[in-house]
Tab-separated table of C-alpha atoms in Angstrom:
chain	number	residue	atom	x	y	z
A	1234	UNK	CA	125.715	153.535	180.512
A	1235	UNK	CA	126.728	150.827	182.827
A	1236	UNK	CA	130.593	149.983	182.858
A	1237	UNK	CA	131.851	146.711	182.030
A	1238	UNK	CA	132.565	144.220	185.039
A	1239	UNK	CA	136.278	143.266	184.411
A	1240	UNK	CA	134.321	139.460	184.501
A	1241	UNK	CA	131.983	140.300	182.187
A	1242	UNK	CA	131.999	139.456	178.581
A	1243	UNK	CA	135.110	141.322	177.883
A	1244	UNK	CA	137.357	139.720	180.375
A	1245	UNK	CA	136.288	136.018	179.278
A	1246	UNK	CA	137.107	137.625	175.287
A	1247	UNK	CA	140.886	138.687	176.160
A	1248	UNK	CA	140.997	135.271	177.874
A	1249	UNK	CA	140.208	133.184	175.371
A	1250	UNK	CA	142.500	135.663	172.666
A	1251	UNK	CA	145.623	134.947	175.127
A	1252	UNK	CA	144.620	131.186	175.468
A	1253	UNK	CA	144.821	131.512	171.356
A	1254	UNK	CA	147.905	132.830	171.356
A	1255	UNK	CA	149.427	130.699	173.370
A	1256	UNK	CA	148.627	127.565	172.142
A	1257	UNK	CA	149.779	128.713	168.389
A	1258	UNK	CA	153.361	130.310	170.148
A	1259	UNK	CA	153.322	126.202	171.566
A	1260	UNK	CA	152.580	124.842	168.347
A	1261	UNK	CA	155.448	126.876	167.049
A	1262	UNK	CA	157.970	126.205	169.338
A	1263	UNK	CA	157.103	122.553	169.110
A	1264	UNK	CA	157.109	122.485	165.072
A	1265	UNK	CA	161.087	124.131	166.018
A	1266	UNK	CA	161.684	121.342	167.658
A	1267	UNK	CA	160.444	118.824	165.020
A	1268	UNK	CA	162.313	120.609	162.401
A	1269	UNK	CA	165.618	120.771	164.457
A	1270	UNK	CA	164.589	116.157	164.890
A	1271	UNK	CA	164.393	115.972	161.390
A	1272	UNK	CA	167.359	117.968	160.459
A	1273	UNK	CA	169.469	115.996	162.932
A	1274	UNK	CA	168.376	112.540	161.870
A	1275	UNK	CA	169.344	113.270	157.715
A	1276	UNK	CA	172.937	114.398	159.501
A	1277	UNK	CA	173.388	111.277	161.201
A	1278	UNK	CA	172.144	109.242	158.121
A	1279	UNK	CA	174.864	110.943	155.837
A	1280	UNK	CA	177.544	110.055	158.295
A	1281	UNK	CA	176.022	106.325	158.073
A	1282	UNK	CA	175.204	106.415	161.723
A	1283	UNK	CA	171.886	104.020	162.134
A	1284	UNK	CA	170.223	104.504	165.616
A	1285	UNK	CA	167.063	104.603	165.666
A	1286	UNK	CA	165.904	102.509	168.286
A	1287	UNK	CA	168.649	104.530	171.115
A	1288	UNK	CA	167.230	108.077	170.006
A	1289	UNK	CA	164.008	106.958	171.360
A	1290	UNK	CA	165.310	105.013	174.274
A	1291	UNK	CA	166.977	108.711	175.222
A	1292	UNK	CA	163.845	110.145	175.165
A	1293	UNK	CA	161.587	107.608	177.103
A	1294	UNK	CA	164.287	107.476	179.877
A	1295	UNK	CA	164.053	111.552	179.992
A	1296	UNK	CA	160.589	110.782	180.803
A	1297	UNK	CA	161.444	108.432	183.172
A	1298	UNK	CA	163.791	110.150	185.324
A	1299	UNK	CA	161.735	113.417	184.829
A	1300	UNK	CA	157.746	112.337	184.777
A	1301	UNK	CA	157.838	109.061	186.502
A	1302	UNK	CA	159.447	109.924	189.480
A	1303	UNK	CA	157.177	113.339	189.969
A	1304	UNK	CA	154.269	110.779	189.640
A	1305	UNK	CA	155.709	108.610	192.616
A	1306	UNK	CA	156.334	111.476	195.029
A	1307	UNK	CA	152.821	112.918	193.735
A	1308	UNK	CA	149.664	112.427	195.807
A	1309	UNK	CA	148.221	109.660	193.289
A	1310	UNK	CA	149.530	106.028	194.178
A	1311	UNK	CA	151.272	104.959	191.135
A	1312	UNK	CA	150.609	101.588	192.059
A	1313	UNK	CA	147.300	101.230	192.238
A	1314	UNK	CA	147.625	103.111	188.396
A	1315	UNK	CA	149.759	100.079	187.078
A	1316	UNK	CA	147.112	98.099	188.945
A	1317	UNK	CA	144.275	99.276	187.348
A	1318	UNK	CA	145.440	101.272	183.915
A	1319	UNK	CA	148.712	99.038	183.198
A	1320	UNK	CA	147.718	97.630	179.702
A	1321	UNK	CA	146.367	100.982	178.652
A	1322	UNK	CA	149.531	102.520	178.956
A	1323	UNK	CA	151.774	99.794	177.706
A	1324	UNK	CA	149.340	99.326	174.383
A	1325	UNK	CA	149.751	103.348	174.285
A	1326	UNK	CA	153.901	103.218	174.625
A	1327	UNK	CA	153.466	100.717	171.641
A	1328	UNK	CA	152.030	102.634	169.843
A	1329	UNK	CA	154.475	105.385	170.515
A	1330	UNK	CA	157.629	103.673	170.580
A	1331	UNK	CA	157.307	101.635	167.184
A	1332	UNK	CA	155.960	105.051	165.576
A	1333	UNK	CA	159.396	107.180	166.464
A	1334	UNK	CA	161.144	104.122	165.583
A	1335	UNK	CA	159.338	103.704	161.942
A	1336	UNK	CA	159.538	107.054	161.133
A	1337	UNK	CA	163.441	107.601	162.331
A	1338	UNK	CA	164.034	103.818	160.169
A	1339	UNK	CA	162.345	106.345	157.307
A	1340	UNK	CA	164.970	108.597	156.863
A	1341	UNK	CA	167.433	105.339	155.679
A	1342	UNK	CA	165.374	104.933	153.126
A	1343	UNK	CA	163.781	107.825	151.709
A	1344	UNK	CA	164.172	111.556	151.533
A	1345	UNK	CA	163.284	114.410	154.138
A	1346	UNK	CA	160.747	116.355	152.083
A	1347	UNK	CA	158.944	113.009	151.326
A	1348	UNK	CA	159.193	111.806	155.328
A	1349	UNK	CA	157.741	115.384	156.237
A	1350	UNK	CA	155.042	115.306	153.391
A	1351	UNK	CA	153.724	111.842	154.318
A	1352	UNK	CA	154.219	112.475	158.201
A	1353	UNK	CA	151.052	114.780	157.638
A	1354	UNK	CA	148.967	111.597	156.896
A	1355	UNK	CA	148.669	111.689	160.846
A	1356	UNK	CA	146.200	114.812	160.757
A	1357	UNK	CA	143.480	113.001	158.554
A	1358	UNK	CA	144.061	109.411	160.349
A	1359	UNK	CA	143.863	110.993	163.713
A	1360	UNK	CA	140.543	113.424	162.624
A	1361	UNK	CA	139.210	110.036	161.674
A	1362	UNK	CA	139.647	108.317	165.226
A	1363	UNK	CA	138.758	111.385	167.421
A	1364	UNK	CA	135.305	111.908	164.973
A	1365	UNK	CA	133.843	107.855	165.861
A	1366	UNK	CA	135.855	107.233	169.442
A	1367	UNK	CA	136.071	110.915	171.035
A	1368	UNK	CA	133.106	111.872	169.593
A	1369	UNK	CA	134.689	115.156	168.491
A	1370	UNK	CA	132.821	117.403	165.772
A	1371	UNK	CA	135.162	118.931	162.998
A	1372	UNK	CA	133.644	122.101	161.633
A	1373	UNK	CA	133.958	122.837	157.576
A	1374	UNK	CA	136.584	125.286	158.379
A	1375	UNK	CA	138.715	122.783	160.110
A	1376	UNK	CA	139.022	120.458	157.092
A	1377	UNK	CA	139.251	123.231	154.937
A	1378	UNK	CA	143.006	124.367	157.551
A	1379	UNK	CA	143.529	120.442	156.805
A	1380	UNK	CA	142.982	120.435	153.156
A	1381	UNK	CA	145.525	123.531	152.609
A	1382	UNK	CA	148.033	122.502	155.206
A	1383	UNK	CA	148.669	119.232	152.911
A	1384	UNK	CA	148.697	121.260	149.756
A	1385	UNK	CA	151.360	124.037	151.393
A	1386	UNK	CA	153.447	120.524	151.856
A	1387	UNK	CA	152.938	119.106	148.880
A	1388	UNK	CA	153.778	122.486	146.719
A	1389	UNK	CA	156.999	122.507	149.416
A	1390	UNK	CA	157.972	118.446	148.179
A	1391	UNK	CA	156.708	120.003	144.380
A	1392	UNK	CA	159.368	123.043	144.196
A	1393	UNK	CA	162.102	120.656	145.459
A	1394	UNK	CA	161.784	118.386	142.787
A	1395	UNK	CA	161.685	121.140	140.353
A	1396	UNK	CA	164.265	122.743	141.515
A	1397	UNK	CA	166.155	119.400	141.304
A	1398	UNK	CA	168.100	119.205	145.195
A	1399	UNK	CA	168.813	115.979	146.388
A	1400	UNK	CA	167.848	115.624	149.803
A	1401	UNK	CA	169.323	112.043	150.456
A	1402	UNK	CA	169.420	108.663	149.198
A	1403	UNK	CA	166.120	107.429	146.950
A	1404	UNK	CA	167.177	103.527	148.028
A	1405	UNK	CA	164.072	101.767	148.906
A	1406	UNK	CA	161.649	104.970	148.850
A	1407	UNK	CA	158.979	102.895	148.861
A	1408	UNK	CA	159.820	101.317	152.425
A	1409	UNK	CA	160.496	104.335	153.720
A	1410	UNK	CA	157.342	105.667	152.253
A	1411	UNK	CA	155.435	102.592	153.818
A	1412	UNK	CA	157.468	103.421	157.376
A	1413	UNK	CA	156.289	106.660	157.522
A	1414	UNK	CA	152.587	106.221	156.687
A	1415	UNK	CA	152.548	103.323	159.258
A	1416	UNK	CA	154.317	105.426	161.962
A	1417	UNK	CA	151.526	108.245	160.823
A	1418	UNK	CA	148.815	105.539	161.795
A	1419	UNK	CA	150.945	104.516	164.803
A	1420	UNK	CA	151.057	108.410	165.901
A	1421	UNK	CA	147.630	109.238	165.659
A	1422	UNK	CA	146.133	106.297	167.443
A	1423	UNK	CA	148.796	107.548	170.304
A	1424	UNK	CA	147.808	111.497	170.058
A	1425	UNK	CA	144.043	109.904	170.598
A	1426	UNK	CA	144.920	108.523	173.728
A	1427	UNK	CA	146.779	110.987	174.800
A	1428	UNK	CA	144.288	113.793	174.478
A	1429	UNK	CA	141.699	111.298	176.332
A	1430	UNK	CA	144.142	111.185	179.425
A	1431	UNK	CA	145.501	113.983	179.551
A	1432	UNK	CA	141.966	116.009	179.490
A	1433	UNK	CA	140.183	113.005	181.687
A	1434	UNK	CA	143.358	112.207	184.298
A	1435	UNK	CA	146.517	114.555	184.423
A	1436	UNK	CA	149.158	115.313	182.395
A	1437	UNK	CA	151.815	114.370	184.742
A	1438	UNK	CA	150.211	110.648	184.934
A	1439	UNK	CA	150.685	110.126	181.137
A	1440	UNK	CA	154.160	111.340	181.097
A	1441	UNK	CA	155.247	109.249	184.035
A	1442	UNK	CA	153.443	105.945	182.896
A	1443	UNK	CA	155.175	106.642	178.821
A	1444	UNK	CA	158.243	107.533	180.220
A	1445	UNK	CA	158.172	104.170	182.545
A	1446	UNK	CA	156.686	102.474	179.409
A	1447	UNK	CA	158.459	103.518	176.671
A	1448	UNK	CA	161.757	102.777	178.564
A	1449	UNK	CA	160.798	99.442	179.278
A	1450	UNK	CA	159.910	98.663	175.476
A	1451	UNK	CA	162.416	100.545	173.526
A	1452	UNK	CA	165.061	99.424	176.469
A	1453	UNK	CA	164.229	95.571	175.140
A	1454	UNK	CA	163.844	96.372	171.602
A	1455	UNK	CA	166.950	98.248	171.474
A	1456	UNK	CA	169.199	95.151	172.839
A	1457	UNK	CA	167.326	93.071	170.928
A	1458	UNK	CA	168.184	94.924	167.846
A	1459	UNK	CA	171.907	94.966	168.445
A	1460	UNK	CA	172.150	91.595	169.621
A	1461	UNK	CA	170.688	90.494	165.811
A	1462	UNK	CA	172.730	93.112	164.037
A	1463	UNK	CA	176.258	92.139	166.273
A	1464	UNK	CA	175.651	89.029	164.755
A	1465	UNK	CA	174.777	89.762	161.566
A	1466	UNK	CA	177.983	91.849	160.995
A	1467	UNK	CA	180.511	89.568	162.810
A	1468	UNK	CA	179.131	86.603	159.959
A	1469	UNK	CA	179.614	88.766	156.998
A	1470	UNK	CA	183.305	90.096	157.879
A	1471	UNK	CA	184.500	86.699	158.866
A	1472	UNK	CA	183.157	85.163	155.800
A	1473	UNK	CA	184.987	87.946	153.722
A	1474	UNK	CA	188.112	87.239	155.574
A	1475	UNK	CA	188.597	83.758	155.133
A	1476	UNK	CA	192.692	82.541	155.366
A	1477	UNK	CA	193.160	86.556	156.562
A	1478	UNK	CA	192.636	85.809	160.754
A	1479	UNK	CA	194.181	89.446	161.831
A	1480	UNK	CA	191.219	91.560	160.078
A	1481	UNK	CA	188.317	89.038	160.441
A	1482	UNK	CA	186.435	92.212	162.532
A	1483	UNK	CA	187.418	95.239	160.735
A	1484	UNK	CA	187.266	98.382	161.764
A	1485	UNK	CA	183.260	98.694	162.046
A	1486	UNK	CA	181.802	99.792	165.040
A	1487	UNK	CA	179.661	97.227	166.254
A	1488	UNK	CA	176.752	99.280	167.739
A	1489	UNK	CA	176.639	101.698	165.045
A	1490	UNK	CA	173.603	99.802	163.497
A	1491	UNK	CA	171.251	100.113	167.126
């Protein structure tokens, strides 16, 4: 009766059980996070506050400050990576950006049990993309997790309507709808490349080039955005205030709509 080496079999077991456990405590934490997003975004929607395109400008230029400058004091030139990898990374901050944009737009339109139900469009999209690009190999118990993950959301959206709560404003669902399953598509071709460089370069490298990226795109978008919509509501209160000069501008705020 030989003992066990502590590298043996038995070791590499308890290994792979803590490596298990970890990533579901992560997926967890991060579904917390999500959750606490979505919640946030129907609050700011009820108290007609529409800015999308800033909430992901905050986040990209966390990235940046955080992720982008580790990456330049890092041993890897980050140079010669906007030499060589630049339109990679833009194509993937995108990707990115327009998908948090889309599905943030969503919650104007539609409500929060449909945005999380058709959010999970991502999951079959992105199994798609990883099965004829990564090569990756799905086993039948994979789909099978997939298959009753979407029916545990759909009996979720199910009981709500039952039980007849109104979750927000049904104006334009089907935009909304149409947002979110485009930001779905947006989101999985994103994860894809993400899980390519993250497993082929570093980790660091991706979050430094989105950050720089992302802040870049979303930074232009977002003045674009309120440059059109300045516009837009100086016209419409002046021409409802014709003859009355003192309240041509209201009390609006003007960047409310970024």
């Amino acid at each position: 009766n030989r003992k066990r080496s502590p590298a043996g079999p038995g070791s590499a077991r308890g290994r792979h059980i803590l490596s298990l456990l970890k990533t579901i405590l992560m997926g967890q934490v991060l579904s917390l996070l999500i959750c606490g997003t979505a919640v946030s975004c129907g609050y700011l929607v009820e108290d007609k506050v529409e800015t999308p395109m800033l909430q992901s400008f905050l986040n990209y230029a966390l990235l940046l400050f955080t992720y982008t400058t580790l990456l330049s004091t890092s041993d890897r030139n980050i140079l010669q990576i906007l030499k060589t990898n630049w339109w990679k990374y833009l194509a993937m901050a995108v990707a990115d950006v327009e998908a948090n944009y889309a599905v943030v737009k969503a919650y104007q339109f539609t409500t929060l049990t449909s945005i999380q139900l058709l959010d999970c469009f991502v999951i079959p999209v992105l199994m798609l993309l990883s099965w004829f690009i990564l090569k990756t190999r799905y086993r039948l118990m994979h789909f099978v997790a997939v298959a009753v993950c979407l029916l545990g959301v759909g009996a979720m959206v199910g009981a709500d309507i039952l039980a007849g709560r109104n979750q927000g404003s049904t104006n334009h669902v089907l935009l909304g709808d149409g947002l979110v399953l485009l930001s779905a598509v947006l989101y999985a071709i994103s994860n894809m490349c993400q899980e390519h460089t993250v497993k082929n370069l570093s980790r660091i490298e991706f979050l430094g080039m989105m950050g720089l990226f992302g802040t870049l795109i979303s930074g232009i978008q977002l003045h674009a955005v309120c440059s059109l919509h300045l516009v837009h509501v100086r016209s419409i209160q002046l021409h409802a205030c014709s003859g009355e000069d003192d309240e041509c501008y209201g009390s609006e705020p003007l960047s409310a709509h970024c």
